[in-house]
Coordinates of C-alpha atoms and ligand atoms in Angstrom, one line a residue:
M1 CA 115.4 -15.3 157.2
S2 CA 115.0 -11.3 157.0
D3 CA 111.9 -9.5 156.2
W4 CA 112.2 -7.0 153.6
T5 CA 108.0 -6.0 153.5
P6 CA 109.4 -2.5 151.8
T7 CA 106.8 0.0 153.0
R8 CA 108.2 3.2 155.5
A9 CA 106.2 1.7 158.9
A10 CA 108.5 -1.6 158.5
G11 CA 111.7 0.6 157.7
L12 CA 110.9 3.0 161.4
E13 CA 110.1 -0.4 162.9
R14 CA 113.5 -2.2 161.6
M15 CA 115.6 1.0 162.9
Q16 CA 113.3 1.5 166.3
A17 CA 114.3 -2.8 167.0
F18 CA 118.7 -1.8 166.0
V19 CA 118.5 1.4 168.2
P20 CA 120.2 -1.0 170.8
G21 CA 122.7 -2.0 168.6
M22 CA 123.9 1.3 167.0
G23 CA 126.4 1.7 169.7
R24 CA 129.2 -0.5 171.0
A25 CA 128.8 -3.2 169.3
Y26 CA 127.7 -1.8 165.8
A27 CA 131.1 -0.4 166.6
V28 CA 133.0 -3.9 167.3
G29 CA 130.8 -6.0 165.2
R30 CA 129.7 -4.7 161.8
N31 CA 132.9 -6.0 159.3
T32 CA 131.2 -9.5 160.3
D33 CA 129.7 -11.1 157.7
P34 CA 127.6 -14.3 159.4
G35 CA 125.4 -15.0 156.5
P36 CA 122.2 -15.3 155.4
G37 CA 120.0 -16.3 158.6
G38 CA 122.8 -15.5 160.8
A39 CA 123.4 -12.0 164.1
Y40 CA 124.3 -9.7 161.9
A41 CA 125.8 -6.8 163.4
V42 CA 124.7 -4.2 161.0
S43 CA 121.1 -2.3 160.5
R44 CA 120.3 -4.5 157.1
L45 CA 117.8 -0.8 156.9
S46 CA 119.8 0.4 153.4
P47 CA 116.7 -0.4 151.3
W48 CA 114.7 1.7 153.2
V49 CA 117.4 4.3 153.4
R50 CA 117.6 4.0 149.9
R51 CA 114.8 4.8 149.0
R52 CA 114.4 7.1 151.8
L53 CA 111.7 5.6 153.2
V54 CA 113.9 6.4 156.2
G55 CA 115.9 9.7 155.9
E56 CA 119.8 9.5 156.9
D57 CA 118.8 11.9 159.6
E58 CA 116.3 10.1 161.4
L59 CA 119.2 7.0 161.4
A60 CA 122.1 9.7 162.6
R61 CA 119.7 10.8 165.3
A62 CA 118.3 7.9 166.8
A63 CA 122.0 6.6 167.5
L64 CA 122.7 10.2 168.9
E65 CA 119.8 10.1 171.0
A66 CA 120.5 6.1 172.1
H67 CA 124.2 6.4 172.8
G68 CA 125.6 9.9 172.4
P69 CA 128.2 11.2 170.1
R70 CA 130.9 9.1 171.2
A71 CA 129.7 5.3 171.2
A72 CA 127.0 5.8 168.3
E73 CA 130.0 7.7 166.4
K74 CA 130.7 4.4 164.3
F75 CA 127.1 3.8 163.3
V76 CA 126.6 7.8 162.1
Q77 CA 129.6 7.6 159.9
E78 CA 128.8 5.4 158.0
V79 CA 125.6 7.0 157.5
I80 CA 127.8 10.1 156.6
W81 CA 129.6 7.9 154.8
R82 CA 126.5 7.4 152.2
T83 CA 125.8 11.2 152.1
Y84 CA 129.7 11.9 151.3
W85 CA 129.4 9.7 148.3
K86 CA 125.9 11.6 146.8
G87 CA 127.6 14.5 147.0
W88 CA 130.6 14.2 145.4
L89 CA 128.6 12.0 142.9
E90 CA 126.7 15.1 142.7
L91 CA 129.2 17.9 142.1
R92 CA 131.1 15.7 139.8
P93 CA 128.4 14.1 137.1
Q94 CA 131.0 13.5 134.8
V95 CA 132.2 10.4 136.7
W96 CA 128.6 8.9 136.1
D97 CA 128.9 9.6 132.7
R98 CA 131.9 7.8 132.0
Y99 CA 130.8 5.1 133.7
L100 CA 128.2 5.1 131.0
V101 CA 130.5 5.1 128.7
T102 CA 132.6 2.3 130.3
R103 CA 129.6 0.2 131.0
D104 CA 128.4 0.0 127.5
Q105 CA 131.7 -0.6 125.7
A106 CA 132.0 -3.2 127.6
R107 CA 128.6 -4.4 127.5
A108 CA 129.7 -4.7 123.4
A109 CA 132.6 -6.7 124.1
A110 CA 130.6 -9.3 126.6
A111 CA 126.9 -9.5 124.3
R112 CA 125.6 -12.8 125.1
D113 CA 124.9 -13.4 121.1
P114 CA 128.5 -15.1 120.5
A115 CA 127.4 -13.8 117.0
L116 CA 128.0 -10.4 118.7
A117 CA 130.4 -10.6 121.4
R118 CA 133.3 -8.9 120.3
D119 CA 135.7 -11.1 123.3
P120 CA 133.4 -14.2 123.4
A121 CA 135.8 -15.3 126.2
L122 CA 134.6 -12.1 128.0
A123 CA 131.2 -13.6 127.5
R124 CA 131.2 -17.2 128.7
D125 CA 133.5 -15.7 132.1
L126 CA 131.1 -12.7 132.9
A127 CA 128.3 -15.1 132.7
A128 CA 129.9 -17.7 135.2
A129 CA 130.7 -14.6 137.7
E130 CA 127.1 -13.9 137.1
A131 CA 125.4 -16.9 138.3
G132 CA 127.7 -18.0 140.7
T133 CA 130.0 -20.6 138.9
T134 CA 132.7 -19.6 139.0
G135 CA 134.9 -22.6 141.3
I136 CA 135.8 -20.1 144.1
D137 CA 133.2 -21.3 146.4
A138 CA 133.0 -18.0 148.5
F139 CA 132.3 -15.7 145.6
D140 CA 129.7 -18.3 143.6
A141 CA 128.2 -18.0 147.6
W142 CA 128.1 -14.1 147.4
A143 CA 126.7 -14.5 143.8
R144 CA 123.7 -16.9 144.6
E145 CA 123.1 -15.0 148.0
L146 CA 122.7 -11.0 145.9
A147 CA 120.5 -13.4 143.1
E148 CA 118.5 -14.4 145.7
T149 CA 117.9 -11.6 148.6
G150 CA 118.5 -9.1 146.3
W151 CA 121.2 -7.8 150.0
L152 CA 124.5 -8.3 150.8
H153 CA 127.0 -6.9 153.1
N154 CA 129.4 -5.1 153.3
H155 CA 132.3 -6.6 153.8
A156 CA 131.3 -9.0 151.3
R157 CA 130.6 -6.3 148.5
M158 CA 134.2 -5.8 149.0
W159 CA 135.8 -9.0 148.4
F160 CA 133.0 -9.7 146.0
A161 CA 134.7 -6.7 143.7
S162 CA 138.0 -7.1 144.6
I163 CA 137.8 -10.8 143.4
W164 CA 135.8 -9.6 140.7
V165 CA 138.4 -7.3 139.3
F166 CA 141.6 -8.9 140.5
T167 CA 141.0 -12.4 140.4
L168 CA 138.7 -12.9 137.9
R169 CA 139.6 -9.7 135.4
L170 CA 135.9 -9.1 134.7
P171 CA 135.6 -5.3 134.0
W172 CA 135.1 -3.2 137.1
A173 CA 132.2 -1.3 135.1
L174 CA 130.3 -4.6 134.5
G175 CA 130.2 -6.4 138.2
A176 CA 129.1 -2.3 139.2
D177 CA 126.0 -2.9 137.0
L178 CA 125.7 -6.9 138.3
F179 CA 125.0 -4.9 141.5
L180 CA 123.3 -2.3 140.4
R181 CA 120.5 -4.6 139.0
R182 CA 120.1 -7.1 141.9
L183 CA 121.2 -4.6 144.7
M184 CA 117.5 -3.7 146.7
D185 CA 119.3 -0.5 147.2
G186 CA 121.3 0.0 144.3
D187 CA 122.2 3.3 144.0
P188 CA 124.4 5.3 141.6
A189 CA 126.5 7.1 143.9
S190 CA 127.3 4.4 146.9
N191 CA 127.5 1.6 144.1
T192 CA 129.9 2.9 141.2
L193 CA 132.0 5.4 143.6
S194 CA 133.0 1.8 146.0
W195 CA 133.7 0.1 142.9
R196 CA 136.2 2.6 141.6
W197 CA 137.1 2.3 144.9
V198 CA 138.3 -1.3 145.4
A199 CA 139.6 -0.4 141.9
G200 CA 142.0 2.2 142.7
L201 CA 140.1 4.2 140.8
Q202 CA 138.8 6.8 143.3
T203 CA 141.5 7.2 145.5
V204 CA 144.6 7.0 143.0
G205 CA 146.1 4.1 143.3
K206 CA 144.8 2.9 146.4
T207 CA 142.6 -0.7 145.3
Y208 CA 141.4 -2.9 147.8
L209 CA 142.9 -6.4 147.4
A210 CA 140.8 -9.7 149.2
T211 CA 142.6 -12.0 150.8
A212 CA 141.5 -15.9 151.8
D213 CA 142.6 -15.2 155.7
N214 CA 140.3 -12.1 155.8
I215 CA 137.6 -13.9 154.6
A216 CA 138.4 -16.3 156.7
R217 CA 138.1 -14.0 159.8
Y218 CA 135.5 -12.3 159.0
T219 CA 133.0 -14.8 157.7
D220 CA 133.5 -16.8 161.1
G221 CA 135.4 -19.7 158.9
R222 CA 133.0 -20.2 156.4
F223 CA 134.6 -19.4 153.5
R224 CA 138.2 -19.7 153.3
P225 CA 138.7 -19.1 149.1
Q226 CA 141.7 -20.9 147.5
G227 CA 143.8 -19.1 144.0
L228 CA 142.9 -15.3 144.9
A229 CA 145.0 -13.1 143.3
R230 CA 147.9 -11.8 145.6
S231 CA 148.4 -8.6 144.1
A232 CA 146.0 -5.9 143.4
E233 CA 147.5 -2.9 140.6
P234 CA 144.9 -0.3 139.9
L235 CA 143.3 0.4 137.3
V236 CA 143.9 3.7 135.7
E237 CA 141.6 6.3 134.3
A238 CA 142.9 7.7 131.0
E239 CA 141.6 10.7 131.9
P240 CA 141.3 12.3 135.5
V241 CA 138.0 12.7 136.9
G242 CA 138.8 17.1 136.2
P243 CA 136.6 19.7 138.3
T244 CA 133.5 19.7 140.6
R245 CA 131.1 21.4 139.5
P246 CA 128.4 23.9 142.3
L247 CA 125.3 22.0 143.5
P248 CA 122.5 22.5 141.6
P249 CA 119.9 24.5 142.2
A250 CA 116.8 23.5 143.8
A251 CA 114.2 24.8 146.4
R252 CA 114.0 24.0 149.8
E253 CA 109.8 24.5 149.7
T254 CA 107.1 24.1 147.0
P255 CA 106.0 27.5 145.7
A256 CA 102.3 28.6 145.9
G257 CA 99.7 27.5 143.8
P258 CA 98.2 23.7 143.1
H259 CA 100.9 21.5 141.8
L260 CA 101.3 17.6 140.9
L261 CA 103.7 16.2 143.1
L262 CA 105.2 13.4 141.3
V263 CA 106.7 10.7 143.1
T264 CA 110.2 9.0 142.3
P265 CA 112.1 6.2 143.6
E266 CA 114.8 8.8 144.4
D267 CA 112.7 10.2 147.8
L268 CA 109.7 8.0 149.4
T269 CA 108.7 10.0 151.6
P270 CA 108.0 12.9 149.9
E271 CA 105.5 13.6 152.0
H272 CA 107.5 14.2 155.3
L273 CA 109.8 16.6 152.6
I274 CA 107.4 18.9 151.1
G275 CA 104.8 19.9 153.8
P276 CA 101.1 21.0 153.4
W277 CA 101.4 22.6 150.5
E278 CA 98.8 22.8 147.9
I279 CA 98.8 19.8 145.9
A280 CA 96.2 19.0 143.7
G281 CA 97.6 15.5 142.4
V282 CA 100.1 12.8 142.6
A283 CA 101.6 10.9 139.9
L284 CA 104.2 8.3 140.4
V285 CA 106.4 6.7 138.5
A286 CA 109.3 4.0 139.0
G287 CA 111.4 4.2 135.7
P288 CA 114.1 4.7 134.3
D289 CA 115.4 3.1 137.6
A290 CA 118.7 0.4 137.9
A291 CA 116.8 -2.1 140.1
T292 CA 115.2 -3.6 137.1
E293 CA 115.6 -8.3 138.9
G294 CA 114.2 -10.8 140.9
P295 CA 113.7 -9.1 144.9
A296 CA 114.7 -5.3 143.9
R297 CA 112.2 -4.4 141.2
T298 CA 110.0 -6.1 143.7
F299 CA 111.3 -3.6 147.1
L300 CA 111.6 -1.0 144.8
D301 CA 106.9 -1.8 143.6
G302 CA 105.9 -2.2 146.7
A303 CA 107.7 1.0 147.9
L304 CA 106.4 2.7 145.2
A305 CA 102.8 1.8 146.1
D306 CA 103.5 2.4 149.9
A307 CA 104.4 6.0 148.8
G308 CA 101.3 6.6 146.7
A309 CA 99.1 5.7 149.5
R310 CA 101.1 8.1 152.1
A311 CA 101.2 11.0 149.0
G312 CA 97.8 9.8 148.5
A313 CA 96.2 10.5 152.0
R314 CA 98.1 13.1 152.8
Y315 CA 97.3 15.4 149.8
G316 CA 93.7 13.8 149.2
A317 CA 94.3 12.7 145.6
E318 CA 94.3 9.1 144.4
P319 CA 97.8 8.2 142.9
V320 CA 98.5 7.5 139.6
R321 CA 101.0 5.2 138.0
L322 CA 102.7 6.9 135.0
T323 CA 104.3 4.3 132.7
M324 CA 106.6 6.8 131.8
L325 CA 108.7 9.3 132.7
D326 CA 108.5 12.1 130.0
G327 CA 106.7 15.7 129.6
A328 CA 104.1 14.6 128.0
A329 CA 103.3 12.4 130.1
L330 CA 103.6 14.6 133.2
S331 CA 101.7 17.7 131.4
A332 CA 98.5 16.1 130.9
R333 CA 98.1 14.4 133.4
A334 CA 99.2 17.7 135.9
R335 CA 96.4 19.9 133.2
A336 CA 93.9 16.9 134.8
V337 CA 94.6 18.0 137.4
G338 CA 94.6 21.7 137.4
A339 CA 97.8 21.9 138.5
I340 CA 100.9 25.1 137.6
G341 CA 103.1 23.1 137.9
V342 CA 104.6 19.8 139.1
V343 CA 107.2 19.5 142.2
T344 CA 109.0 16.4 142.9
P345 CA 111.9 15.9 145.6
A346 CA 115.0 16.9 143.4
A347 CA 116.7 13.3 142.2
P348 CA 120.6 12.7 142.3
V349 CA 122.9 12.2 139.7
G350 CA 121.7 8.9 138.2
P351 CA 119.2 8.3 135.2
M352 CA 115.6 9.9 137.1
A353 CA 118.0 12.6 136.9
T354 CA 118.6 12.9 133.5
A355 CA 115.0 11.9 132.8
L356 CA 113.6 14.3 134.7
A357 CA 116.2 17.2 133.0
A358 CA 114.4 16.2 129.7
A359 CA 110.9 15.8 131.2
R360 CA 111.2 19.7 132.3
E361 CA 111.9 20.6 129.1
E362 CA 109.5 19.2 127.7
L363 CA 106.7 20.6 129.6
A364 CA 108.7 24.7 129.5
T365 CA 107.0 24.7 126.2
E366 CA 103.8 23.2 128.0
G367 CA 104.2 26.3 130.2
L368 CA 105.1 24.3 132.9
A369 CA 107.3 24.3 135.8
L370 CA 109.1 20.9 137.3
V371 CA 110.5 21.8 140.6
E372 CA 113.1 19.8 142.4
V373 CA 112.9 20.3 146.3
R374 CA 115.8 18.9 148.1
R375 CA 116.5 17.8 151.5
D376 CA 117.6 20.0 154.2
W377 CA 120.2 17.1 154.6
D378 CA 121.5 17.1 151.5
A379 CA 121.7 21.1 150.9
A380 CA 123.8 21.2 154.2
L381 CA 126.8 18.5 153.2
W382 CA 127.0 17.7 150.1
P383 CA 128.2 20.8 149.0
L384 CA 130.9 20.0 151.7
A385 CA 132.6 16.7 149.6
T386 CA 134.9 18.0 147.8
K387 CA 137.4 16.6 148.7
G388 CA 137.8 13.0 150.5
F389 CA 136.0 11.0 153.1
F390 CA 138.0 12.6 156.4
P391 CA 137.7 16.4 155.6
F392 CA 134.0 16.3 154.9
K393 CA 134.0 14.1 158.0
E394 CA 135.7 16.1 160.3
K395 CA 133.4 19.9 159.1
A396 CA 129.7 16.4 159.2
P397 CA 129.6 17.4 163.3
Q398 CA 128.9 21.6 162.6
V399 CA 126.5 20.9 160.0
L400 CA 124.4 18.1 162.5
V401 CA 124.8 20.5 164.8
G402 CA 123.0 23.5 162.7
L403 CA 120.3 20.2 161.5
G404 CA 119.7 20.3 165.2
L405 CA 121.0 16.6 165.7
P406 CA 122.6 16.2 169.2
V407 CA 126.4 15.8 168.3
Ligands
FAD1 C1 131.3 -2.7 146.2 C2 130.2 -2.4 146.6 C3 129.5 -1.8 146.6 C4 128.6 -1.0 147.2 N1 127.1 -0.3 147.0 C5 126.0 0.0 147.0 C6 124.5 0.0 147.2 O1 124.5 0.0 145.3 N2 124.3 1.2 147.7 C7 124.3 1.2 149.3 O2 123.7 1.3 149.2 N3 125.1 0.8 149.5 C8 126.5 0.6 148.6 N4 127.6 0.2 149.0 C9 128.2 0.1 150.5 C10 127.5 -0.7 152.1 O3 128.1 -1.7 151.6 C11 125.9 -0.7 152.4 O4 125.6 0.8 152.3 C12 125.7 -1.6 153.5 O5 126.5 -2.4 153.3 C13 124.3 -1.7 154.0 O6 123.8 -2.6 155.3 P1 123.4 -1.8 156.2 O7 121.7 -1.7 155.8 O8 123.2 -2.9 157.0 O9 125.0 -1.0 156.5 P2 124.9 -0.1 158.5 O10 126.3 -0.7 158.3 O11 123.7 -0.4 159.0 O12 124.9 1.5 157.8 C14 123.4 2.2 158.2 C15 123.7 3.2 156.8 O13 124.8 3.6 156.6 C16 124.8 3.6 155.0 N5 126.1 3.0 155.0 C17 126.6 1.8 155.7 N6 128.2 1.5 155.1 C18 128.5 2.2 154.2 C19 129.6 2.3 153.3 N7 130.7 2.2 153.2 N8 129.2 3.1 152.1 C20 128.4 3.9 151.4 N9 126.8 3.8 153.0 C21 126.8 3.0 153.8 C22 123.9 3.0 154.7 O14 122.7 3.6 153.9 C23 123.3 2.3 155.9 O15 121.8 1.4 155.0 C24 128.9 -0.7 148.8 C25 129.6 -1.1 149.1 C26 131.0 -1.9 148.3 C27 132.1 -2.0 149.0

């Protein structure tokens, strides 16, 4: 079994242990899913990366220093897939809003209470898929692995999403919702856009079809599911995605004067980001966050406590956990520690950014500013996500050089 200790120290230790695997062995083995307890060629670092207990810059640097740009190319490319998805959604927040509408419509149709469900057959099929009782052995095993461990291999995620959409014919947004609730690395950008990609919405017209042969090959023969869809007609969106917006403004350093540091699950290494500024107090908040179930919730709670302890020690302040993320709670806490404003790592598009935008307005009425600070990595790379991944990947090395990485 894997050790999912939700601390920065454990994440860095796992990263160090995986450094030898970041070179050619990764490129050769990354598509194979050996299953729980097997010998993985991937790092399984995503829960730490998602919460920024370990940074993308730290991963890329470790790979490049150990293996050089050629041998580390595949690993670094996967790391920057994450960066690309984050940037892509940040420039197109309407895609997140549209996902929420689609999800809520599908949720209403599939409501568990038969008196409420508009589509009882959908409600029944959804329950079977979530519980892993569809009768498709591989799919059911992944559904149970997800519930029990909070993690799935990338290839299993692709097969699972493909079977969900094209064989079980379930709404893609409910599958994305399930992942977001149950994955320890559940992320609005990587998750929503990967589901869209499988369904043919992201690269318009291009879908991902899971086949029995491919599954058998890359699960070392553990599964060869029968009865899978033989074709994958792309889903179609009523409206095109629409134009990009510029990257929203954010600070690169904390302003002068005493501030309350707000630690959110969007970045759990804030002391590393914000530097030696005047932090008068530390507040932690877990919600709103999608990780609401099982191991995902346990990982998030532990990671938040770890970040609070580190930030508290760094700034000599006892961290206080807020139950609500709203302007009233924040301004009360800021006033209690004599702060003139609240500073927090910039939250990318998702539930936390929406909640912070509302809190910002409430704080302003109290004369308190909310300052969001963006990491250099994000500020440099996200604006490049204007088109597809391949133009992004072409431009990335120059930026990595500028960030001091040995590319
Ligand atoms: C349908 C679907 C849903 C997904 N949902 C999420 C999600 O909610 N959160 C999430 O972090 N990833 C998601 N992914 C991407 C990917 O599956 C995971 O990031 C990866 O499996 C994590 O395993 P690892 O840490 O061993 O990755 P490694 O292969 O060791 O890669 C190192 C790091 O690079 C990043 N990375 C690797 N592959 C990808 C990828 N294809 N896309 C984006 N980033 C990548 C991750 O941060 C990962 O920790 C999803 C993929 C699919 C197909």
